């Protein structure tokens, strides 16, 4: 069983930065792939970024490539999402998810464990 808690969301102006954290319980966190997903108002949840446990490969949605960076600190059982050059279209609820998968890391059904989410609002 893994419990995930997100933090770091808030209100920021366009062009600004935020760093989200996903803190996990459990002693085997290092063997979990972690993904970030977001849901904008009136839209479906979409993939943002993921970091695979087996080789630390990172994956990004085209819309955030080169602006967002995902990283992990296994000693702290935490995954981070550094978000730079934020745009109003980045507004949404950001949720992290975890599971011991190596494939399909951009797909929501690949993840069993989910956090409650943190709100990110980017004003123009």
CSV table of C-alpha atoms in Angstrom, one decimal:
chain,number,residue,atom,x,y,z
A,1,UNK,CA,0.0,0.0,0.0
A,2,UNK,CA,1.3,3.4,-1.0
A,3,UNK,CA,-0.2,6.8,0.1
A,4,UNK,CA,0.6,9.9,-1.9
A,5,UNK,CA,0.3,13.5,-0.8
A,6,UNK,CA,0.9,16.4,-3.1
A,7,UNK,CA,1.9,19.9,-2.1
A,8,UNK,CA,3.3,23.1,-3.7
A,9,UNK,CA,0.4,24.3,-5.7
A,10,UNK,CA,-0.9,27.8,-5.7
A,11,UNK,CA,-1.5,31.0,-7.7
A,12,UNK,CA,1.2,32.3,-10.0
A,13,UNK,CA,1.4,34.8,-12.8
A,14,UNK,CA,2.2,33.7,-16.3
A,15,UNK,CA,5.9,33.2,-16.8
A,16,UNK,CA,6.4,32.2,-13.2
A,17,UNK,CA,7.5,29.0,-11.6
A,18,UNK,CA,6.2,26.4,-9.1
A,19,UNK,CA,7.6,23.2,-7.7
A,20,UNK,CA,5.2,20.5,-6.8
A,21,UNK,CA,6.1,17.7,-4.4
A,22,UNK,CA,4.6,14.2,-4.2
A,23,UNK,CA,5.5,12.6,-0.8
A,24,UNK,CA,4.9,8.9,-0.5
A,25,UNK,CA,4.7,6.4,2.3
A,26,UNK,CA,6.2,3.0,2.1
A,27,UNK,CA,9.6,1.5,2.3
A,28,UNK,CA,9.8,0.4,-1.4
A,29,UNK,CA,9.1,3.7,-3.0
A,30,UNK,CA,12.3,3.5,-5.0
A,31,UNK,CA,10.6,0.6,-7.0
A,32,UNK,CA,7.6,2.7,-8.0
A,33,UNK,CA,7.2,4.7,-11.2
A,34,UNK,CA,5.6,8.0,-10.5
A,35,UNK,CA,3.5,10.1,-12.9
A,36,UNK,CA,2.0,13.5,-12.7
A,37,UNK,CA,-1.4,14.1,-14.3
A,38,UNK,CA,-3.5,17.3,-14.5
A,39,UNK,CA,-7.1,18.1,-15.0
A,40,UNK,CA,-8.2,21.5,-16.3
A,41,UNK,CA,-11.7,22.8,-15.6
A,42,UNK,CA,-14.2,21.1,-18.0
A,43,UNK,CA,-11.5,18.9,-19.5
A,44,UNK,CA,-10.4,15.3,-19.1
A,45,UNK,CA,-7.4,14.4,-17.0
A,46,UNK,CA,-4.2,14.3,-19.0
A,47,UNK,CA,-0.6,13.1,-18.6
A,48,UNK,CA,2.1,15.6,-17.7
A,49,UNK,CA,5.3,13.8,-16.8
A,50,UNK,CA,6.6,10.5,-15.4
A,51,UNK,CA,9.8,9.1,-14.0
A,52,UNK,CA,10.4,5.3,-14.2
A,53,UNK,CA,11.7,3.5,-11.3
A,54,UNK,CA,13.9,0.9,-13.1
A,55,UNK,CA,16.2,3.3,-15.0
A,56,UNK,CA,15.0,6.8,-13.9
A,57,UNK,CA,14.0,7.6,-17.5
A,58,UNK,CA,11.7,10.6,-17.7
A,59,UNK,CA,8.7,11.2,-20.0
A,60,UNK,CA,6.9,14.4,-20.8
A,61,UNK,CA,3.8,15.6,-22.6
A,62,UNK,CA,4.6,17.7,-25.6
A,63,UNK,CA,2.9,20.7,-24.1
A,64,UNK,CA,5.3,20.8,-21.1
A,65,UNK,CA,8.5,19.5,-22.7
A,66,UNK,CA,11.5,21.8,-21.9
A,67,UNK,CA,9.4,23.8,-19.3
A,68,UNK,CA,8.8,21.1,-16.7
A,69,UNK,CA,11.3,18.8,-15.0
A,70,UNK,CA,10.4,15.7,-13.0
A,71,UNK,CA,12.9,14.3,-10.5
A,72,UNK,CA,12.9,12.1,-7.4
A,73,UNK,CA,14.7,11.8,-4.1
A,74,UNK,CA,14.3,8.2,-3.0
A,75,UNK,CA,15.9,8.9,0.4
A,76,UNK,CA,13.0,11.4,1.0
A,77,UNK,CA,10.3,9.2,-0.7
A,78,UNK,CA,9.5,12.3,-2.8
A,79,UNK,CA,9.0,13.1,-6.4
A,80,UNK,CA,9.2,16.7,-7.6
A,81,UNK,CA,7.7,18.5,-10.6
A,82,UNK,CA,9.6,21.8,-11.3
A,83,UNK,CA,7.3,23.9,-13.5
A,84,UNK,CA,8.9,26.9,-15.3
A,85,UNK,CA,7.5,29.4,-17.8
A,86,UNK,CA,4.0,28.7,-16.7
A,87,UNK,CA,1.1,29.5,-18.9
A,88,UNK,CA,-2.6,30.0,-18.2
A,89,UNK,CA,-3.2,26.7,-20.0
A,90,UNK,CA,-1.2,24.9,-17.3
A,91,UNK,CA,-4.0,25.7,-14.8
A,92,UNK,CA,-5.6,22.6,-13.3
A,93,UNK,CA,-5.5,20.1,-10.5
A,94,UNK,CA,-2.2,18.2,-10.5
A,95,UNK,CA,-2.2,14.7,-9.1
A,96,UNK,CA,0.6,12.3,-8.7
A,97,UNK,CA,0.2,8.6,-9.2
A,98,UNK,CA,2.5,5.6,-8.5
A,99,UNK,CA,2.8,1.9,-9.4
A,100,UNK,CA,5.6,-0.6,-10.0
A,101,UNK,CA,5.3,-0.4,-13.8
A,102,UNK,CA,8.0,-0.1,-16.5
A,103,UNK,CA,5.7,0.3,-19.5
A,104,UNK,CA,2.7,2.4,-20.3
A,105,UNK,CA,4.0,5.1,-17.9
A,106,UNK,CA,2.0,7.8,-19.7
A,107,UNK,CA,-1.3,6.0,-19.2
A,108,UNK,CA,-3.6,6.5,-16.2
A,109,UNK,CA,-4.7,2.9,-16.0
A,110,UNK,CA,-1.1,1.9,-15.4
A,111,UNK,CA,-1.2,3.5,-11.9
A,112,UNK,CA,-2.9,2.0,-8.9
A,113,UNK,CA,-2.1,4.6,-6.3
A,114,UNK,CA,-3.2,8.2,-6.6
A,115,UNK,CA,-3.0,11.4,-4.5
A,116,UNK,CA,-5.8,13.9,-3.8
A,117,UNK,CA,-4.2,16.6,-6.0
A,118,UNK,CA,-3.1,20.1,-5.6
A,119,UNK,CA,-4.5,23.2,-7.4
A,120,UNK,CA,-2.3,25.2,-9.8
A,121,UNK,CA,-3.7,28.4,-11.1
A,122,UNK,CA,-1.8,30.5,-13.6
A,123,UNK,CA,-3.1,34.0,-14.2
A,124,UNK,CA,-2.5,36.0,-17.4
